XYZ file of C-alpha atoms in Angstrom:
564
model
C -33.181 -94.212 45.181
C -30.880 -96.498 47.166
C -28.995 -97.764 44.131
C -28.237 -94.722 41.953
C -28.111 -90.965 42.667
C -31.452 -89.229 42.078
C -32.865 -85.769 42.893
C -34.595 -87.333 45.927
C -31.244 -87.170 47.739
C -31.703 -83.398 47.914
C -34.819 -83.853 50.087
C -33.899 -86.772 52.345
C -35.063 -84.952 55.465
C -38.622 -84.968 54.135
C -38.873 -88.675 53.408
C -40.908 -90.809 55.771
C -40.240 -94.467 56.381
C -37.168 -96.624 56.683
C -34.064 -95.644 54.736
C -31.162 -97.946 53.993
C -28.360 -95.658 55.145
C -25.627 -98.142 54.330
C -26.569 -97.856 50.666
C -27.428 -94.147 50.755
C -24.070 -93.120 52.218
C -22.413 -94.486 49.099
C -24.280 -91.859 47.073
C -22.711 -88.828 48.793
C -20.590 -86.358 46.864
C -16.830 -86.367 47.350
C -17.221 -83.466 49.770
C -19.673 -85.356 51.973
C -22.992 -83.778 51.014
C -26.210 -85.238 49.702
C -26.617 -83.407 46.410
C -25.166 -80.176 47.898
C -28.040 -79.859 50.419
C -26.948 -78.882 53.971
C -30.332 -79.862 55.449
C -30.390 -83.299 53.791
C -26.783 -83.839 54.850
C -27.549 -82.754 58.428
C -30.421 -85.222 58.549
C -28.113 -87.971 57.278
C -25.542 -87.122 59.957
C -28.220 -87.234 62.674
C -29.198 -90.708 61.495
C -25.723 -92.138 60.900
C -23.052 -89.995 62.568
C -21.063 -90.180 59.336
C -17.800 -88.217 59.686
C -17.746 -87.222 56.032
C -21.161 -85.600 56.423
C -19.925 -83.839 59.569
C -16.899 -82.521 57.703
C -19.156 -80.972 55.066
C -21.410 -79.419 57.721
C -18.465 -78.007 59.676
C -17.134 -76.449 56.487
C -20.541 -74.877 55.782
C -20.920 -73.424 59.284
C -17.368 -72.058 59.260
C -17.696 -70.556 55.801
C -21.009 -68.838 56.576
C -20.196 -67.686 60.111
C -22.567 -70.013 61.911
C -25.282 -70.079 59.263
C -26.057 -72.343 56.348
C -27.433 -71.644 52.849
C -30.185 -73.685 51.279
C -27.678 -75.257 48.880
C -23.885 -75.308 48.663
C -21.742 -75.272 46.648
C -23.314 -73.502 43.677
C -20.005 -72.739 42.002
C -21.068 -74.078 38.580
C -24.445 -72.340 38.628
C -23.012 -69.027 39.868
C -20.291 -68.901 37.231
C -22.528 -69.879 34.329
C -25.311 -67.461 35.169
C -22.853 -64.644 35.883
C -21.304 -65.092 32.426
C -24.767 -65.233 30.872
C -25.797 -61.987 32.589
C -22.627 -60.175 31.552
C -23.090 -61.263 27.950
C -26.775 -60.413 27.737
C -26.250 -57.041 29.430
C -23.677 -56.222 26.763
C -20.713 -55.754 29.107
C -18.861 -59.032 28.604
C -16.234 -57.144 26.576
C -15.153 -55.543 29.864
C -14.587 -58.925 31.538
C -12.954 -61.146 28.915
C -10.326 -62.534 31.298
C -12.799 -63.294 34.096
C -15.265 -64.931 31.707
C -12.510 -67.111 30.304
C -11.557 -68.225 33.816
C -15.176 -68.993 34.739
C -15.779 -71.150 31.686
C -12.464 -72.952 32.077
C -13.510 -73.786 35.653
C -16.886 -75.123 34.493
C -15.265 -77.191 31.769
C -13.067 -78.918 34.354
C -16.197 -80.395 35.933
C -18.095 -81.074 32.689
C -19.146 -84.718 32.348
C -20.702 -86.835 29.616
C -24.025 -86.348 31.458
C -23.650 -82.575 31.839
C -23.334 -80.656 35.109
C -25.244 -79.742 38.265
C -25.316 -76.433 40.121
C -22.430 -77.574 42.326
C -19.162 -79.262 41.431
C -18.723 -83.025 41.605
C -22.437 -83.630 42.155
C -23.722 -87.150 41.563
C -26.717 -85.886 39.541
C -26.867 -83.525 36.548
C -29.738 -81.204 35.635
C -31.018 -79.837 32.336
C -30.923 -76.167 33.381
C -27.219 -75.982 34.248
C -26.317 -78.366 31.428
C -28.153 -76.269 28.817
C -26.554 -73.044 29.983
C -23.129 -74.654 30.219
C -23.386 -76.328 26.821
C -24.279 -73.089 25.030
C -21.626 -70.950 26.704
C -18.873 -73.541 26.382
C -19.648 -74.350 22.741
C -19.684 -70.702 21.720
C -16.369 -70.245 23.539
C -14.810 -72.999 21.425
C -14.898 -75.907 23.885
C -15.563 -79.370 22.490
C -18.820 -80.402 24.175
C -21.035 -83.160 22.811
C -24.748 -82.743 22.175
C -25.205 -86.295 23.471
C -25.498 -84.903 27.017
C -29.099 -83.979 26.210
C -30.054 -87.587 25.581
C -29.911 -88.114 29.345
C -32.752 -85.603 29.839
C -35.048 -86.984 27.150
C -37.867 -89.292 28.198
C -39.507 -92.093 26.261
C -42.370 -89.756 25.346
C -39.890 -87.379 23.614
C -40.105 -84.726 26.317
C -37.182 -83.136 28.116
C -37.002 -82.934 31.902
C -34.776 -80.866 34.157
C -34.566 -83.623 36.788
C -35.872 -87.159 36.950
C -39.399 -87.340 38.333
C -40.181 -83.712 37.502
C -43.923 -83.012 37.281
C -43.992 -79.361 36.201
C -41.441 -77.942 33.778
C -39.892 -74.529 34.346
C -40.197 -71.865 31.608
C -36.688 -70.529 32.300
C -35.192 -74.015 32.088
C -36.900 -74.664 28.757
C -35.744 -71.240 27.526
C -32.162 -72.234 28.309
C -32.719 -75.526 26.483
C -34.144 -73.644 23.489
C -31.114 -71.354 23.381
C -28.720 -74.296 23.658
C -30.500 -76.138 20.849
C -30.017 -73.184 18.505
C -26.226 -73.517 18.540
C -26.327 -77.026 17.143
C -24.077 -78.460 14.472
C -25.281 -80.428 11.429
C -26.537 -83.897 12.320
C -27.237 -83.220 16.007
C -30.792 -84.559 15.910
C -31.257 -84.566 19.685
C -30.853 -80.789 19.665
C -33.326 -80.464 16.809
C -35.814 -82.436 18.906
C -35.001 -80.287 21.936
C -35.569 -77.108 19.934
C -38.955 -78.244 18.644
C -40.106 -79.373 22.083
C -38.941 -76.264 23.942
C -40.274 -73.880 21.283
C -43.769 -75.363 21.453
C -43.674 -75.387 25.258
C -42.610 -71.734 25.478
C -45.049 -70.607 22.789
C -47.920 -72.223 24.684
C -46.855 -70.694 28.003
C -46.642 -67.241 26.449
C -49.992 -67.521 24.665
C -51.742 -68.599 27.898
C -49.775 -66.148 30.061
C -48.513 -69.007 32.249
C -45.161 -67.471 33.079
C -44.713 -68.304 36.776
C -41.328 -69.978 37.231
C -40.464 -72.401 40.007
C -36.773 -71.493 40.243
C -36.669 -67.703 40.246
C -38.727 -64.559 40.804
C -37.522 -61.838 38.465
C -38.665 -58.509 37.072
C -39.774 -59.516 33.590
C -39.560 -63.232 32.897
C -42.412 -62.840 30.419
C -40.347 -60.319 28.453
C -37.321 -62.619 28.489
C -39.374 -65.522 27.175
C -40.997 -63.419 24.472
C -37.673 -62.011 23.264
C -36.071 -65.458 23.322
C -38.857 -67.007 21.243
C -39.351 -64.130 18.806
C -35.665 -63.497 18.042
C -33.687 -66.651 17.164
C -29.988 -66.704 17.970
C -29.009 -66.290 14.313
C -30.907 -62.975 14.241
C -29.927 -61.829 17.732
C -27.538 -58.890 17.367
C -25.492 -58.118 20.523
C -26.603 -54.511 21.076
C -30.230 -55.361 20.414
C -30.098 -58.117 23.033
C -28.377 -55.795 25.509
C -31.017 -53.088 25.113
C -33.775 -55.613 25.742
C -32.163 -57.344 28.722
C -31.128 -54.125 30.483
C -34.837 -53.314 30.671
C -35.684 -56.834 31.927
C -32.848 -57.410 34.413
C -33.836 -57.105 38.085
C -30.394 -56.441 39.475
C -30.193 -57.267 43.176
C -33.959 -57.840 43.335
C -33.817 -61.311 41.773
C -34.941 -63.990 44.243
C -34.049 -67.642 43.701
C -36.219 -70.451 45.007
C -34.941 -73.541 46.778
C -35.954 -74.853 50.183
C -35.876 -71.174 51.094
C -35.730 -67.939 49.126
C -32.173 -66.776 48.508
C -30.093 -64.360 46.465
C -26.886 -64.894 44.507
C -24.833 -61.707 44.335
C -22.539 -63.030 41.600
C -25.564 -63.311 39.318
C -27.932 -60.594 40.435
C -26.556 -57.254 41.582
C -27.067 -53.588 40.888
C -23.442 -53.039 39.866
C -23.944 -55.061 36.681
C -27.044 -53.039 35.858
C -25.388 -49.691 36.519
C -22.347 -50.540 34.396
C -24.569 -51.903 31.609
C -26.630 -48.709 31.435
C -23.554 -46.485 31.417
C -21.828 -48.635 28.802
C -24.879 -48.722 26.542
C -25.346 -44.955 26.645
C -21.625 -44.308 26.154
C -21.558 -46.559 23.102
C -24.746 -44.985 21.794
C -23.253 -41.483 22.022
C -20.242 -42.687 20.040
C -22.515 -44.320 17.474
C -24.531 -41.119 17.101
C -21.363 -39.129 16.399
C -20.407 -41.681 13.770
C -23.885 -41.556 12.257
C -23.633 -37.773 11.984
C -20.379 -38.175 10.056
C -21.946 -40.895 7.937
C -24.787 -38.550 6.982
C -22.272 -35.865 6.035
C -20.541 -38.380 3.766
C -23.883 -39.372 2.223
C -24.753 -35.738 1.501
C -21.275 -34.718 0.319
C -21.088 -37.596 -2.155
C -24.708 -37.031 -3.238
C -25.403 -40.721 -2.801
C -29.159 -40.313 -3.004
C -28.766 -39.200 -6.614
C -26.990 -42.487 -7.290
C -29.768 -44.549 -5.724
C -28.853 -44.885 -2.028
C -31.636 -43.649 0.238
C -31.001 -42.304 3.720
C -33.146 -45.142 5.108
C -30.898 -47.731 3.451
C -27.794 -46.143 4.940
C -29.174 -46.045 8.485
C -30.131 -49.727 8.278
C -26.598 -50.653 7.241
C -25.042 -48.500 9.964
C -27.418 -49.979 12.536
C -26.359 -53.508 11.585
C -22.701 -52.561 11.977
C -23.215 -50.751 15.295
C -25.461 -53.455 16.742
C -22.915 -56.142 15.836
C -19.588 -54.374 16.512
C -20.474 -51.842 19.176
C -17.360 -51.168 21.275
C -16.322 -47.464 21.213
C -12.784 -48.253 20.044
C -13.957 -50.076 16.904
C -15.202 -47.068 14.965
C -13.092 -47.837 11.891
C -14.625 -51.316 11.621
C -18.149 -49.897 11.742
C -17.196 -47.325 9.124
C -15.656 -50.017 6.924
C -18.775 -52.176 7.201
C -21.243 -49.366 6.537
C -19.486 -47.667 3.647
C -18.483 -50.929 1.960
C -22.072 -52.179 2.012
C -23.358 -48.795 0.836
C -20.922 -48.726 -2.087
C -21.880 -52.287 -3.006
C -25.528 -51.212 -3.131
C -24.583 -48.312 -5.407
C -22.566 -50.589 -7.677
C -25.562 -52.923 -7.958
C -27.654 -49.998 -9.172
C -24.926 -48.943 -11.589
C -24.266 -52.340 -13.150
C -27.937 -53.293 -13.366
C -29.236 -50.033 -14.826
C -26.386 -48.144 -16.507
C -23.212 -50.165 -17.102
C -25.122 -53.107 -18.483
C -22.762 -53.995 -21.307
C -19.488 -55.808 -20.764
C -17.685 -52.932 -22.463
C -18.884 -50.402 -19.894
C -18.084 -52.707 -16.997
C -14.584 -53.327 -18.295
C -14.107 -49.580 -18.705
C -14.930 -49.058 -15.038
C -12.565 -51.847 -13.988
C -9.751 -50.568 -16.204
C -10.135 -47.134 -14.686
C -10.005 -48.514 -11.164
C -6.936 -50.626 -11.950
C -5.243 -47.565 -13.414
C -5.340 -44.134 -11.781
C -6.977 -40.775 -12.199
C -4.178 -39.502 -14.461
C -4.292 -42.190 -17.127
C -7.165 -40.638 -19.038
C -9.395 -43.690 -18.651
C -11.693 -41.929 -16.223
C -12.864 -39.612 -19.007
C -14.408 -42.621 -20.751
C -16.830 -43.200 -17.882
C -20.333 -41.781 -17.582
C -21.126 -39.403 -14.723
C -22.240 -42.094 -12.276
C -19.205 -44.214 -13.099
C -16.906 -41.272 -12.411
C -18.714 -40.546 -9.165
C -18.469 -44.134 -7.939
C -14.801 -44.290 -8.899
C -13.965 -41.294 -6.725
C -16.192 -42.495 -3.878
C -14.295 -45.792 -3.688
C -10.892 -44.110 -4.007
C -11.653 -41.571 -1.267
C -13.079 -44.297 0.967
C -9.872 -46.338 0.658
C -7.704 -43.294 1.345
C -9.703 -42.090 4.361
C -9.988 -45.571 5.878
C -6.225 -46.021 5.553
C -5.658 -42.783 7.447
C -8.232 -43.641 10.134
C -6.621 -47.012 10.867
C -2.963 -45.948 10.682
C -2.622 -44.813 14.294
C -4.142 -48.007 15.695
C -2.420 -50.441 13.337
C 0.843 -48.530 12.846
C 0.670 -49.569 9.236
C -0.723 -48.216 5.981
C -3.360 -50.604 4.635
C -4.084 -48.587 1.485
C -2.407 -51.110 -0.814
C -4.249 -54.069 0.739
C -7.582 -52.249 0.585
C -7.027 -51.375 -3.058
C -6.116 -54.981 -3.854
C -9.254 -56.253 -2.085
C -11.524 -53.873 -3.996
C -9.836 -54.598 -7.308
C -10.026 -58.363 -6.804
C -13.650 -58.179 -5.726
C -14.630 -56.001 -8.702
C -12.991 -58.425 -11.133
C -14.918 -61.332 -9.595
C -18.183 -59.399 -9.431
C -18.524 -58.281 -13.031
C -19.023 -61.780 -14.359
C -21.136 -63.244 -11.570
C -23.705 -60.576 -10.755
C -26.992 -62.444 -10.378
C -30.565 -61.183 -10.224
C -29.477 -57.676 -9.368
C -27.115 -58.604 -6.528
C -23.492 -59.565 -5.982
C -23.306 -63.155 -4.687
C -19.871 -62.540 -3.152
C -20.536 -59.503 -0.974
C -20.784 -61.192 2.460
C -17.193 -62.417 2.630
C -15.929 -59.194 1.052
C -17.475 -57.087 3.812
C -16.029 -59.432 6.444
C -12.589 -59.153 4.832
C -12.655 -55.353 4.867
C -13.651 -55.387 8.552
C -10.922 -57.886 9.422
C -8.308 -55.828 7.610
C -9.307 -52.679 9.508
C -9.201 -54.531 12.825
C -5.626 -55.684 12.255
C -6.456 -59.364 11.813
C -4.820 -59.609 8.372
C -1.639 -57.621 8.897
C 0.641 -60.657 9.094
C -0.503 -62.318 5.855
C -0.298 -61.465 2.181
C -3.202 -60.851 -0.168
C -2.142 -63.864 -2.228
C -2.304 -66.099 0.851
C -5.850 -64.978 1.622
C -6.852 -65.687 -1.962
C -5.604 -69.275 -2.027
C -5.611 -70.604 1.551
C -8.073 -73.519 1.623
C -9.785 -72.949 4.980
C -10.128 -69.251 4.204
C -11.749 -70.037 0.860
C -14.133 -72.443 2.589
C -15.460 -69.917 5.105
C -15.634 -67.230 2.402
C -17.660 -69.398 0.023
C -20.006 -70.484 2.808
C -20.555 -66.914 4.006
C -21.243 -65.727 0.468
C -23.731 -68.538 -0.078
C -25.599 -67.685 3.135
C -25.658 -63.937 2.538
C -26.874 -64.333 -1.046
C -29.757 -66.594 0.003
C -30.664 -64.249 2.848
C -30.497 -61.212 0.557
C -32.941 -62.844 -1.850
C -35.118 -63.926 1.046
C -35.205 -60.341 2.295
C -36.188 -59.039 -1.128
C -39.069 -61.520 -1.242
C -40.621 -59.682 1.711
C -41.417 -56.860 -0.682
C -43.965 -59.153 -2.351
C -45.487 -60.269 0.975
C -46.239 -56.860 2.507
C -42.946 -56.823 4.371
C -43.706 -59.963 6.353
C -41.048 -62.695 6.284
C -41.965 -66.355 5.993
C -41.171 -68.108 9.272
C -41.453 -71.574 10.701
C -40.811 -72.609 14.305
C -39.160 -69.299 15.138
C -36.787 -69.587 12.187
C -36.604 -68.505 8.566
C -38.579 -71.019 6.542
C -35.658 -72.312 4.491
C -33.944 -75.579 5.310
C -30.989 -74.690 3.077
C -30.330 -71.452 4.962
C -30.634 -73.139 8.353
C -28.262 -75.955 7.422
C -25.732 -73.503 6.015
C -25.864 -71.430 9.207
C -25.189 -74.595 11.209
C -22.202 -75.338 8.983
C -20.864 -71.818 9.460
C -21.309 -71.925 13.226
C -19.421 -75.215 13.427
C -16.626 -73.809 11.288
C -16.398 -70.688 13.452
C -16.432 -72.136 16.967
C -14.366 -75.264 16.420
C -10.718 -74.627 17.196
C -8.262 -74.724 14.311
C -4.510 -75.441 14.362
C -2.437 -72.695 15.951
C -0.843 -71.684 12.645
C -4.186 -71.289 10.887
C -4.920 -67.710 9.805
C -8.558 -68.319 10.683
C -8.319 -67.484 14.372
C -11.426 -66.799 16.444
C -11.423 -63.045 15.787
C -11.316 -63.558 12.026
C -14.012 -66.234 11.995
C -16.297 -64.329 14.354
C -16.372 -61.453 11.861
C -17.736 -63.749 9.150
C -20.403 -64.967 11.577
C -21.349 -61.407 12.576
C -21.882 -60.437 8.952
C -23.958 -63.556 8.263
C -26.095 -62.912 11.351
C -26.691 -59.326 10.235
C -27.996 -60.578 6.883
C -30.129 -63.124 8.752
C -31.580 -60.390 10.957
C -32.707 -58.202 8.051
C -34.224 -61.217 6.314
C -36.002 -62.326 9.481
C -37.624 -59.192 10.935
C -40.478 -57.172 9.475
C -40.103 -53.474 8.666
C -41.899 -52.285 11.790
C -39.600 -54.293 14.054
C -36.559 -53.072 12.136
C -37.471 -49.413 12.622
C -38.200 -49.956 16.312
C -34.871 -51.697 16.835
C -32.970 -48.938 15.039
C -34.526 -46.330 17.310
C -33.749 -48.279 20.481
C -30.147 -49.069 19.618
C -29.078 -45.805 17.980
C -31.269 -42.982 19.199
C -33.095 -43.719 22.469
C -30.830 -43.578 25.557
C -31.501 -45.716 28.614
C -32.703 -43.825 31.665
C -30.175 -44.083 34.489
């Protein structure tokens, strides 16, 4: 302890026996504290009279009007946990600027060993490092997974601090979450995920949920949700609904040398805003669902093979992934595009089986309603033709005011191009290219593609890469989902994940492609890439959950308001 900084520095006042203060004073932080502990620093000052220690203590007493907290500063911890709470409560979209500033601040103090709760500390801990790693990586910062090697022991366990005897469930939950945002080849995170998953599963099964860092309303519920729903299947509105019910607000109590509260992390204002925001979004979603049902009935989609239950699942996925009230057109684009794709699968698999009939449908779509080609189609073909045409027209009108541009031509081009590709590659009753197509329609409606041509999107290399990868993932997940029908609706899982190494590796590839920053002139900005990831995660969710969970989640997100 005299040679290198260790967690023992935090508790110097409790150590009996002779201490070599000449060596220990070299282990202070730049601000004069011993691991951000006022009491340990006060003890050191009493023993040595060190002026740097006195400067830290004077600053503490002045800042807190004669008092002193159990630990200070906690600027890294407070910022990270505040961002985490805002994101999990579903209100981060209201604080984009502040979240960006918080994470930029944390990144300034990020080291190759991670971070501690306070800036410029001489020791790093697994809890703050795990939280920081996950939030920074998902925000696009370049952080190395090698930081976790410093918390791994020779017996392949992970410790929050050196010398730790009892691991904390919340710390291991943060490690588990961090490990799930790994890139291909990051074996230390794979080891961390396996270790933390087994630890958490055992704690939950034995109801050993007491945490040594915090007393909160429903830690057991947080652990259960975190273990049962992997990050790939965790849709934003579903997570918000769960955490709003688990969050303690101002009643959270943190445990150090004393009990203390951190208002930046735990306060009733967050909870109040989260409840209001959730219910406001839900009301908007219900209005949209009413209109979606009217469309389903007007177009007689059930006669064509689209059940009401299938439509509500698709709308739920869109609303749970893109939930903000002002993004109605994107939810509509997602839902109706996926619904039409499902109808086309029925049509091409059961009716327009021959190449001649498929080419007739395509020729009609490439022409117009006045060229006489439509009369060659069967009744379902005619119906689908008009459904697609009306969808394009109505979506163009709905987006015109926001975008100040008519996207009808681009939408038509996208549908025509996709139909041409789809006729020859339909496999096992499904279109292998539907994931990227849905993402493209959403991006067009959001305004992300207004500055580029259709030809550019078709040939740009990085765009083709993310499209092909998304299609590959969504096709595998679609087949995986269909396999549940032969296993009584129960998906095959392993270690809290879908039991398919190919799917997991592809999701890692996609995540890396999405969060890593591209050149400034690259069309694949963060907004565009995040849409591809949202669509892939929605496919992952439906493949992962069983039917009972799906129905429960739909009710909670779309139809059951939160009590204020």
